[in-house]
Short mmCIF file of C-alpha atoms and ligand atoms in Angstrom, two decimals:
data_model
loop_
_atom_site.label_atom_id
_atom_site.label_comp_id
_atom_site.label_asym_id
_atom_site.label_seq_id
_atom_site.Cartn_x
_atom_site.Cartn_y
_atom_site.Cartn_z
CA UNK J 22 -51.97 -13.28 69.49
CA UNK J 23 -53.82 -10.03 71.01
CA UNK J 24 -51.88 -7.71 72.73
CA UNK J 25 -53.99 -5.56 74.94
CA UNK J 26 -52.78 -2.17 76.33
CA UNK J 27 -53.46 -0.69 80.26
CA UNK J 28 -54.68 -3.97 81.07
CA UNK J 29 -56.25 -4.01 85.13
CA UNK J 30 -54.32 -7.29 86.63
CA UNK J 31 -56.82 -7.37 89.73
CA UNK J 32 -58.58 -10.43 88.27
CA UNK J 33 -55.38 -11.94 87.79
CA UNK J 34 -53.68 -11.77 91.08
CA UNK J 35 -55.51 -13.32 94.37
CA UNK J 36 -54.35 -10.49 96.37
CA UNK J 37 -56.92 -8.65 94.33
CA UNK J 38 -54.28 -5.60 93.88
CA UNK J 39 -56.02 -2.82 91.41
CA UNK J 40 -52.65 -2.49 89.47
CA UNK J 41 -52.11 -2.60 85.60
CA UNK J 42 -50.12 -4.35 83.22
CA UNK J 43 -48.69 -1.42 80.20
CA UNK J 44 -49.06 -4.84 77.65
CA UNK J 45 -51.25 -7.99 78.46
CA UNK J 46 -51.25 -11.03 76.06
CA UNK J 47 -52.75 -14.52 76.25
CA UNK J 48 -49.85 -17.54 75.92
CA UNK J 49 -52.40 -20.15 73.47
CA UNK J 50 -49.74 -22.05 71.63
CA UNK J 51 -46.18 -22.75 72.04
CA UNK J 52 -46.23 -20.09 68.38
CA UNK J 53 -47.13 -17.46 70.27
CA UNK J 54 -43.47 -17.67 71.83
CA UNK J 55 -42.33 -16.73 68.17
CA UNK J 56 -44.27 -13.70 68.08
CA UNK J 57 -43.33 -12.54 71.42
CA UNK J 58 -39.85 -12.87 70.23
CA UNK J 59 -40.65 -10.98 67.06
CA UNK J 60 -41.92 -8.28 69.01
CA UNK J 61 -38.64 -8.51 70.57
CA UNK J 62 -40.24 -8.89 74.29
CA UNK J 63 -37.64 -10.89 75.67
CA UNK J 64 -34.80 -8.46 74.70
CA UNK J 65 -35.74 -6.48 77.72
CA UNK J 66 -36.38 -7.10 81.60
CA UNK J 67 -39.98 -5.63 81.10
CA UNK J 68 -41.52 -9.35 81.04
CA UNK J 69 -43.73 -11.48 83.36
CA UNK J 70 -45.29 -14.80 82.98
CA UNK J 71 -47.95 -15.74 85.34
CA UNK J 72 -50.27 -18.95 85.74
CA UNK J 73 -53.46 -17.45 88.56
CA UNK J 74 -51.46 -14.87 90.29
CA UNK J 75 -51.28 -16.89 93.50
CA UNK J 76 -48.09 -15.91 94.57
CA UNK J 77 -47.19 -12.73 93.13
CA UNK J 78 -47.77 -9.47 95.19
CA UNK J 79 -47.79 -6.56 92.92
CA UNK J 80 -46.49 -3.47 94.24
CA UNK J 81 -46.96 -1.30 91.65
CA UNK J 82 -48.31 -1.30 87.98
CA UNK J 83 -46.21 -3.58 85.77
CA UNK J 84 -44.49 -1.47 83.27
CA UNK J 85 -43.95 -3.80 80.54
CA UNK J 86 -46.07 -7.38 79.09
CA UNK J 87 -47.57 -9.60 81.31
CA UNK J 88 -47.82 -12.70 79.83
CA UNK J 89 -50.67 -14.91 80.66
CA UNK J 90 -50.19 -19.12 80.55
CA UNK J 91 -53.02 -20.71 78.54
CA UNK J 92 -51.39 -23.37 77.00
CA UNK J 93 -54.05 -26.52 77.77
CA UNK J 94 -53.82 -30.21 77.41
CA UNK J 95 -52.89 -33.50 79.53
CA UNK J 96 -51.33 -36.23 77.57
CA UNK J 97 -50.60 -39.91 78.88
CA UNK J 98 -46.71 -40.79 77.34
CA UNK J 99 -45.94 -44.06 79.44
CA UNK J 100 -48.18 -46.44 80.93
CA UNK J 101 -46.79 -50.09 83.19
CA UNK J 102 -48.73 -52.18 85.46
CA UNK J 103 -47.66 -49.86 88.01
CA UNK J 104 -47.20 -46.38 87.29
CA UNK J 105 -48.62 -44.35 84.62
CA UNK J 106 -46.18 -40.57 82.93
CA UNK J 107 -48.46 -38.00 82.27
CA UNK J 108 -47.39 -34.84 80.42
CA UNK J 109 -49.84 -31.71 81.28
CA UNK J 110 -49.59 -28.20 79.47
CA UNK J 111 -48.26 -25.25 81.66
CA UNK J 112 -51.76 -23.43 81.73
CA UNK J 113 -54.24 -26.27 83.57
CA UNK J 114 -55.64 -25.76 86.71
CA UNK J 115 -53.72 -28.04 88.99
CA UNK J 116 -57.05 -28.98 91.72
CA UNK J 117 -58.21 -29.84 88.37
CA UNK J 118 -55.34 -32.14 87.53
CA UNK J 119 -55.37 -33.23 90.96
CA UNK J 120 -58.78 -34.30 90.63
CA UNK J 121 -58.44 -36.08 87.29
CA UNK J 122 -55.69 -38.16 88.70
CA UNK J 123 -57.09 -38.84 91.79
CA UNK J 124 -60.32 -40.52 90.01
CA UNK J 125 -58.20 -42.52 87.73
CA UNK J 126 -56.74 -43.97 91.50
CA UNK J 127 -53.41 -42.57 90.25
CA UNK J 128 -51.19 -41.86 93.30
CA UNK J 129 -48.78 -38.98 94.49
CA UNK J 130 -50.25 -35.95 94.44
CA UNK J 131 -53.12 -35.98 96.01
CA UNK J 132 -52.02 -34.56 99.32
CA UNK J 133 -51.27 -31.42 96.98
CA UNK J 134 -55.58 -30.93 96.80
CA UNK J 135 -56.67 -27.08 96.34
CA UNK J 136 -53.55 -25.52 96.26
CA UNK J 137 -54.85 -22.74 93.96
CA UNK J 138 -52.21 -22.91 90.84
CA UNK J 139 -51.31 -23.09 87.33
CA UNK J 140 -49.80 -27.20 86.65
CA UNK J 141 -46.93 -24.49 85.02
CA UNK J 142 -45.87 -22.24 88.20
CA UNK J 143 -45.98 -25.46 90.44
CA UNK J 144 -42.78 -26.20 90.14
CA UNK J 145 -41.57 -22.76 90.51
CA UNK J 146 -41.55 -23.29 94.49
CA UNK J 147 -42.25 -26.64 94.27
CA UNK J 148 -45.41 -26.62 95.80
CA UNK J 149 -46.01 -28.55 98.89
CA UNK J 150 -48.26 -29.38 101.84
CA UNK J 151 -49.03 -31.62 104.09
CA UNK J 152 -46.05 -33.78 103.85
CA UNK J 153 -45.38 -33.96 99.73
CA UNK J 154 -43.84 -31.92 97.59
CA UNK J 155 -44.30 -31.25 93.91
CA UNK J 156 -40.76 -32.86 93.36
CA UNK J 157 -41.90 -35.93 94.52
CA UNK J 158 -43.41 -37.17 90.97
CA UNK J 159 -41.66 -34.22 88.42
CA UNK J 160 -39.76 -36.49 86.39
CA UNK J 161 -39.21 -33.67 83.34
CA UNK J 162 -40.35 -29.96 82.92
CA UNK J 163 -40.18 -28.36 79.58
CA UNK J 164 -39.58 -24.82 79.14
CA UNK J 165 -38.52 -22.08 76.76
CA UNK J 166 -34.91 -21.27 77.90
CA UNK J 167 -34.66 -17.16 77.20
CA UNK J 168 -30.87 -16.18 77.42
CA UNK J 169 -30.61 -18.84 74.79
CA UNK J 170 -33.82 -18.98 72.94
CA UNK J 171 -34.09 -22.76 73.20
CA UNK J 172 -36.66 -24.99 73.75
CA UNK J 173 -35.14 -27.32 76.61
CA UNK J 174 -36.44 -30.41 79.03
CA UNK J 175 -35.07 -30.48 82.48
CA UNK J 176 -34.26 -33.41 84.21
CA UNK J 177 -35.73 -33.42 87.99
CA UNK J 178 -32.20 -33.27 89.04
CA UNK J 179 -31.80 -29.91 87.01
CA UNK J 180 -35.01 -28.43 88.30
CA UNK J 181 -32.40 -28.56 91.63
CA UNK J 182 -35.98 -28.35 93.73
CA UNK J 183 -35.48 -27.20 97.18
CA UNK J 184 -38.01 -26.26 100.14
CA UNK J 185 -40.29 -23.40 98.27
CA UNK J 186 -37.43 -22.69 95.25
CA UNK J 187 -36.30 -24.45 91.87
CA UNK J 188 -33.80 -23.07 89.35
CA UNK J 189 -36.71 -21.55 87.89
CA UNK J 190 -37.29 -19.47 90.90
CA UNK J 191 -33.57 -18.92 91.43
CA UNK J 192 -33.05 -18.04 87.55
CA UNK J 193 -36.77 -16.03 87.93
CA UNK J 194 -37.29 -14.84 84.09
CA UNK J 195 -35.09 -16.71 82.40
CA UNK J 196 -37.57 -20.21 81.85
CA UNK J 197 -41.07 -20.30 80.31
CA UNK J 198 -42.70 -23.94 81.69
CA UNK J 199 -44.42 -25.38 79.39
CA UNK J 200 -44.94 -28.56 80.28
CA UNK J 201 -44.68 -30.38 83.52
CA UNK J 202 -44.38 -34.41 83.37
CA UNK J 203 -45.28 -36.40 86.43
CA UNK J 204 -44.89 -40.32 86.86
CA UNK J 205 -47.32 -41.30 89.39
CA UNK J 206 -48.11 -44.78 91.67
CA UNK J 207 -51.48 -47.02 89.96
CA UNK J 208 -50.79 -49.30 93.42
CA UNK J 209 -51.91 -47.26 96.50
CA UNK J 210 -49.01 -45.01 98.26
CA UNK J 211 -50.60 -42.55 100.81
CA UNK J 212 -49.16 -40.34 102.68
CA UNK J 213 -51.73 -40.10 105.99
CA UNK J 214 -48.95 -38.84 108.79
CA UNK J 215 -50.71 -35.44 109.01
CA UNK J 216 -52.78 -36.12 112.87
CA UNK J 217 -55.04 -33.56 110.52
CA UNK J 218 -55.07 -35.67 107.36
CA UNK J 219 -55.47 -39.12 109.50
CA UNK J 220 -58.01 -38.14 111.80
CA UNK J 221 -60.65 -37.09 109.36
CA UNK J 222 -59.98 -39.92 107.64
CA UNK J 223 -60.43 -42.51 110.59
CA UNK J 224 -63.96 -40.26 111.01
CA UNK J 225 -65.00 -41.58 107.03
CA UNK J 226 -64.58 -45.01 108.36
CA UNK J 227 -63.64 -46.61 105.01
CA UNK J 228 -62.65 -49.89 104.54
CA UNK J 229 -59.67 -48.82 101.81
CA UNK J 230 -58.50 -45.36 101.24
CA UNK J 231 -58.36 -44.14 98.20
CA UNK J 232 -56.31 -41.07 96.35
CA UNK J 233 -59.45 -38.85 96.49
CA UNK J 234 -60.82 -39.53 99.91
CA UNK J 235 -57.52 -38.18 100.59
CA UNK J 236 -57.98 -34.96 98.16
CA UNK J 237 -61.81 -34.52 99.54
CA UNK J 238 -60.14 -34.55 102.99
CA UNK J 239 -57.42 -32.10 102.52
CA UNK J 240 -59.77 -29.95 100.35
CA UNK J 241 -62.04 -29.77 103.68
CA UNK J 242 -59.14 -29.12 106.11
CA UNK J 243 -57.73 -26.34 103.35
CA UNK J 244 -61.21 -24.49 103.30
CA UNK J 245 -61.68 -24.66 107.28
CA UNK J 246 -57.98 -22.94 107.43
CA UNK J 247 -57.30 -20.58 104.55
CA UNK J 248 -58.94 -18.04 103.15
CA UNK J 249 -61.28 -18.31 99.81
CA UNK J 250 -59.11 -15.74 97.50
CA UNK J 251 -62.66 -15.15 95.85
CA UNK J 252 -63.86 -13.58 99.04
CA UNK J 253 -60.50 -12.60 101.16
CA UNK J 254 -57.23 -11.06 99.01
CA UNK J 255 -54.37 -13.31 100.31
CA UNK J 256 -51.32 -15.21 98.19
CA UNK J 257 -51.40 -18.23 101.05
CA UNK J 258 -48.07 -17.92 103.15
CA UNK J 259 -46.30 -14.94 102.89
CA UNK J 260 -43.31 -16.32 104.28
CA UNK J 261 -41.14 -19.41 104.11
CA UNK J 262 -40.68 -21.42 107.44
CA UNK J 263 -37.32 -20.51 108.98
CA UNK J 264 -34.81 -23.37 108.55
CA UNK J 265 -32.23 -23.09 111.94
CA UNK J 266 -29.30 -25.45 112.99
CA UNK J 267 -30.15 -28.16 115.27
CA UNK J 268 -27.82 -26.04 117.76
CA UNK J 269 -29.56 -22.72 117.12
CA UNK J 270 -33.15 -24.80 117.70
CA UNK J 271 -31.50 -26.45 121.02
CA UNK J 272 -31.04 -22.96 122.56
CA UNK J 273 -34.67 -21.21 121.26
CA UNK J 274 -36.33 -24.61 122.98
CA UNK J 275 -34.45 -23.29 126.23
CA UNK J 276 -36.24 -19.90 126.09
CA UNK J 277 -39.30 -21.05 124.39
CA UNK J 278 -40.06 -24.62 124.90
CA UNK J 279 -43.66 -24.29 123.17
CA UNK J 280 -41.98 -23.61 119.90
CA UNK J 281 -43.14 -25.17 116.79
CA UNK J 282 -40.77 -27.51 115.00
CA UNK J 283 -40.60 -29.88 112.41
CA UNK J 284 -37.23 -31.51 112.28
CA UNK J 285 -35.19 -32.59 109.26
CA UNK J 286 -32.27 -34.56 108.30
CA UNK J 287 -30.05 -32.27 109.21
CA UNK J 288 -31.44 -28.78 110.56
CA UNK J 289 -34.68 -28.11 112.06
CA UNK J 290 -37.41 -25.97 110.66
CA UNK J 291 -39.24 -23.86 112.80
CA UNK J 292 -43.08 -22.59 112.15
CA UNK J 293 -43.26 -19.27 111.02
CA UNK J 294 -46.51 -18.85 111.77
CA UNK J 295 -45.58 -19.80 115.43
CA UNK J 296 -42.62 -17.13 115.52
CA UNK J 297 -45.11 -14.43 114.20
CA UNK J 298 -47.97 -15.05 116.15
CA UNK J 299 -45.81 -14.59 119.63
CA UNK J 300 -44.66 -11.28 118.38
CA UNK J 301 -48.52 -10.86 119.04
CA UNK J 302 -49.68 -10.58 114.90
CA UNK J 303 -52.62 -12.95 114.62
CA UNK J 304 -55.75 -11.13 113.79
CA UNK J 305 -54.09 -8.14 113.72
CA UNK J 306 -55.79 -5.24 111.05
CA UNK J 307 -54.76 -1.81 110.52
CA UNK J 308 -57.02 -0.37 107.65
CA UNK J 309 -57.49 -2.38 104.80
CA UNK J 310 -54.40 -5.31 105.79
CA UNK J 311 -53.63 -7.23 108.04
CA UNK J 312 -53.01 -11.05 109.29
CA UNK J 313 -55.05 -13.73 109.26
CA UNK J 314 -56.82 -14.53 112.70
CA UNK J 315 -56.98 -18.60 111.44
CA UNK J 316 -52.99 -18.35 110.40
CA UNK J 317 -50.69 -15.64 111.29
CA UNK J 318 -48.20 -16.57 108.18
CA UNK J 319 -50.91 -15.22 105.87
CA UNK J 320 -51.36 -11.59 105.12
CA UNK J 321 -54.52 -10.05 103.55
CA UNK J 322 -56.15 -7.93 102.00
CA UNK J 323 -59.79 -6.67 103.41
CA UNK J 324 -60.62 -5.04 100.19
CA UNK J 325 -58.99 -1.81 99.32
CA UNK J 326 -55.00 -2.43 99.80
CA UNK J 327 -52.15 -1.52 97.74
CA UNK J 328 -49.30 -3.79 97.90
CA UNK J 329 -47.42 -1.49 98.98
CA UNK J 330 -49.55 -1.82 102.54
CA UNK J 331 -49.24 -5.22 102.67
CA UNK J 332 -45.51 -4.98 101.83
CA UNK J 333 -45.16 -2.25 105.15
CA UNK J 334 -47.21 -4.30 107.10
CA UNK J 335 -44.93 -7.74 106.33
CA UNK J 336 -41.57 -5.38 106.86
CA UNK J 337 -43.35 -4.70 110.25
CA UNK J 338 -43.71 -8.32 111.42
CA UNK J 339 -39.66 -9.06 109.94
CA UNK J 340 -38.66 -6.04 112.21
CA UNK J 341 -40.33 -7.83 115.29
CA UNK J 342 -39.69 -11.42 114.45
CA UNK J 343 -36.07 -10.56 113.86
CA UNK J 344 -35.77 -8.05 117.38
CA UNK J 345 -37.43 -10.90 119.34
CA UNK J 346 -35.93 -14.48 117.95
CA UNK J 347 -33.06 -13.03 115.84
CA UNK J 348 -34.59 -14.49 112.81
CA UNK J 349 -34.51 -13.47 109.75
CA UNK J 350 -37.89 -14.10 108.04
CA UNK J 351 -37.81 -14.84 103.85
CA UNK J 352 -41.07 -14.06 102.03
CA UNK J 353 -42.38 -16.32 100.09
CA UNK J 354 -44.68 -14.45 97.49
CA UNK J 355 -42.77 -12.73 94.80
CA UNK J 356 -42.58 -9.46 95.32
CA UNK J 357 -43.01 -7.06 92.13
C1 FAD R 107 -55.05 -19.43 99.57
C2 FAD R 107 -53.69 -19.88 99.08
C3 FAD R 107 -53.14 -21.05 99.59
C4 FAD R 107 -51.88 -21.49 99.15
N1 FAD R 107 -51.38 -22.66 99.65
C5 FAD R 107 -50.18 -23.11 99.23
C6 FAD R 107 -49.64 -24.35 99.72
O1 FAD R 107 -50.27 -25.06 100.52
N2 FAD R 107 -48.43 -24.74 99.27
C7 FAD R 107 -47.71 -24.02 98.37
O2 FAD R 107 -46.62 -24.45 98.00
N3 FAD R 107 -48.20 -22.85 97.87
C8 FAD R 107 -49.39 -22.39 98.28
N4 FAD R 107 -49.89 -21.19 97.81
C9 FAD R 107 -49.10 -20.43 96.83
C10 FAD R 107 -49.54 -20.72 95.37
O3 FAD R 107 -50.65 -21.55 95.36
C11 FAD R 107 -48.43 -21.40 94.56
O4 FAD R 107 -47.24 -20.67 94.59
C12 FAD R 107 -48.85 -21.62 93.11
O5 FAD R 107 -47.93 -22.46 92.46
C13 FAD R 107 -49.01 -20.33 92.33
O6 FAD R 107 -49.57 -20.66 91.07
P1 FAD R 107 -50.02 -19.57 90.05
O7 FAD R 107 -50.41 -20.25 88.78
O8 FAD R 107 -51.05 -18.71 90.65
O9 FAD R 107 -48.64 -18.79 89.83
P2 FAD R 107 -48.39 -17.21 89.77
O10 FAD R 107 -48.71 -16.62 91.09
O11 FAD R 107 -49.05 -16.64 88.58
O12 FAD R 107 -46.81 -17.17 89.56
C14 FAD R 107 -45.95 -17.50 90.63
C15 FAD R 107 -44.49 -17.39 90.16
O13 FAD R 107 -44.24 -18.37 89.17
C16 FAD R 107 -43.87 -17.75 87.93
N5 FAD R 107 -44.53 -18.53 86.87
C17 FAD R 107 -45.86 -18.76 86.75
N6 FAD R 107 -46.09 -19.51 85.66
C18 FAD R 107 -44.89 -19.77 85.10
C19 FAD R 107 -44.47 -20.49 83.93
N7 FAD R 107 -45.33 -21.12 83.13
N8 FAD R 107 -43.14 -20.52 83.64
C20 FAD R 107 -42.24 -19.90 84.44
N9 FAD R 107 -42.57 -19.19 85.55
C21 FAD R 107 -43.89 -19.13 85.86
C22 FAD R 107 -44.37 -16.33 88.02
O14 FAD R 107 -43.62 -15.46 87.20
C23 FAD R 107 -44.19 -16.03 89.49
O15 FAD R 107 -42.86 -15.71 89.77
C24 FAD R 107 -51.16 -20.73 98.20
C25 FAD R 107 -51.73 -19.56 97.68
C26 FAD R 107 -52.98 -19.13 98.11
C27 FAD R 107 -53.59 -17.89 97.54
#
């Protein structure tokens, strides 16, 4: 394993921050853990594993090793007339995965097209969009459990997912994914509820729908709506979507019966994007940041940011989201 000093982390976060990393190292083989441990890395706070840097906003340089998931390979484990168990190193691209599955007319994830990620850091905040989650087919993740320098396999009931959080976001450096297993559907199961999702699928005109007319689809709708990280600095959302007491929602409806919604089992979650854009955000640019004129919950950056600009600029909309709804907005990104 190379260990690189002063190494620039702009390729490796899609804000496109200019900051550096004091060590930089490439995570190849589960070994590699050995020698990080030999270099006695993990006795001190000054570590950070990333997949694509998707969801990190650096605010500074990172004054210790930045650890870099590599670790490649997708293995089938279980196979029944119905469902197929795939295990898939931390370090593959998950569109990629995605993709692969999707061809095979495997079913689960395919709603879960483009999201730009590692297979590894998906379950971090278990990613989700239109209508799935990550959670939905996680049936195991194995990691390298620091505090007690184990090798352990979660059960999904220990990964204790939630809406954007896992223990391994809760516990943040204290896991090392490894491996991610999913058990996914060989008979069709497609979630189409998203008007977005069904309409361009009613305009294919298909006579059977299959897992990747669904991924083309939502690959189409994501590149209409978000912004290419290769050409515009972003990390997707910035913030979570506010989740309110059915009460609490009752009484905002009264004062603002336009607001966005999406109700659940027992709360209500309101659209952030919604909340932000009425404190009058979207499209908004002040130098080199600002908010995206397509969807006010992301933030970007126009070239030449520091995070610590975008970080002002997203205290900004919190101040004015709170004053006007009483709302306390939670980022999303991990701040560093
Ligand atoms: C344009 C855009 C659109 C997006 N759309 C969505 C969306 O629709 N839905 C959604 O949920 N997210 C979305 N995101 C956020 C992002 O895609 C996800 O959070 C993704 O999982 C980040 O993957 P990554 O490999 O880049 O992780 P990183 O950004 O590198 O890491 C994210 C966090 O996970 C930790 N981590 C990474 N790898 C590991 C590992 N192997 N073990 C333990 N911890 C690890 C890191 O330390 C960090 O805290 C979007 C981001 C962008 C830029």
């Amino acid at each position: 394993m190379i260990v690189q000093e002063h190494v620039s982390l702009k390729p490796y976060n899609s804000f496109g921050l200019d900051v550096n990393a004091c060590y930089f190292c490439e995570l190849q083989e589960r070994r590699d853990i050995a020698l990080l441990q030999e270099r006695k890395v993990f006795d001190t706070e000054s570590y950070l594993i990333i997949g694509e840097g998707n969801n990190i906003l650096f605010t500074k340089d990172f004054e210790g090793y930045v650890i870099h998931n590599q670790l490649r390979g997708i293995e089938i484990i279980e196979e029944t007339t119905d469902t197929i168990s795939l295990k898939v190193a931390a370090g593959e691209d998950w569109h990629a995965f995605v993709l692969y599955c999707c061809e095979k007319e495997w079913y689960g994830i395919e709603n879960l097209a483009y999201i730009p990620s590692t297979v590894g850091a998906a379950p971090v905040q278990n990613i989700g969009a239109y209508g799935t989650e990550i959670k939905n087919t996680v049936t195991t993740v194995e990691a390298y459990h620091i505090p007690t320098r184990e090798f352990v396999t979660l059960t999904q009931e220990q990964c204790k997912f939630g809406y954007r959080t896992s223990v391994f976001k809760d516990c943040a450096k204290q896991y090392i994914i490894l491996s991610v297993t999913f058990q996914l559907s060989k008979i069709p199961q497609l979630n189409t509820t998203y008007k977005d999702i069904n309409e361009a699928l009613r305009a294919l005109d298909s006579q059977s729908t299959k897992a990747l007319d669904v991924a083309n689809v939502v690959t189409q709708i994501r590149k209409r709506k978000l912004p290419e990280p290769s050409e515009l600095g972003s990390a997707g959302s910035f913030f979570k979507n506010p989740v309110v007491s059915k009460a609490r929602y009752e009484s905002l409806k009264n004062q603002y019966p336009a607001i966005i919604s999406y109700s659940q089992e027992n709360d209500v979650k309101l659209a952030a994007g919604w909340l932000i854009e009425q404190c009058g955000w979207k499209g908004y640019r002040q130098g080199e940041v600002g908010v995206y004129d397509k969807q006010s919950l992301i933030l970007v950056n126009y070239g030449h940011a520091t995070g610590q600009d975008i970080l002002a600029l997203a205290r900004k909309i919190t101040a004015s989201v709170q004053q006007k709804f009483e709302i306390d907005l939670q980022t999303e990104v991990n701040i560093l």
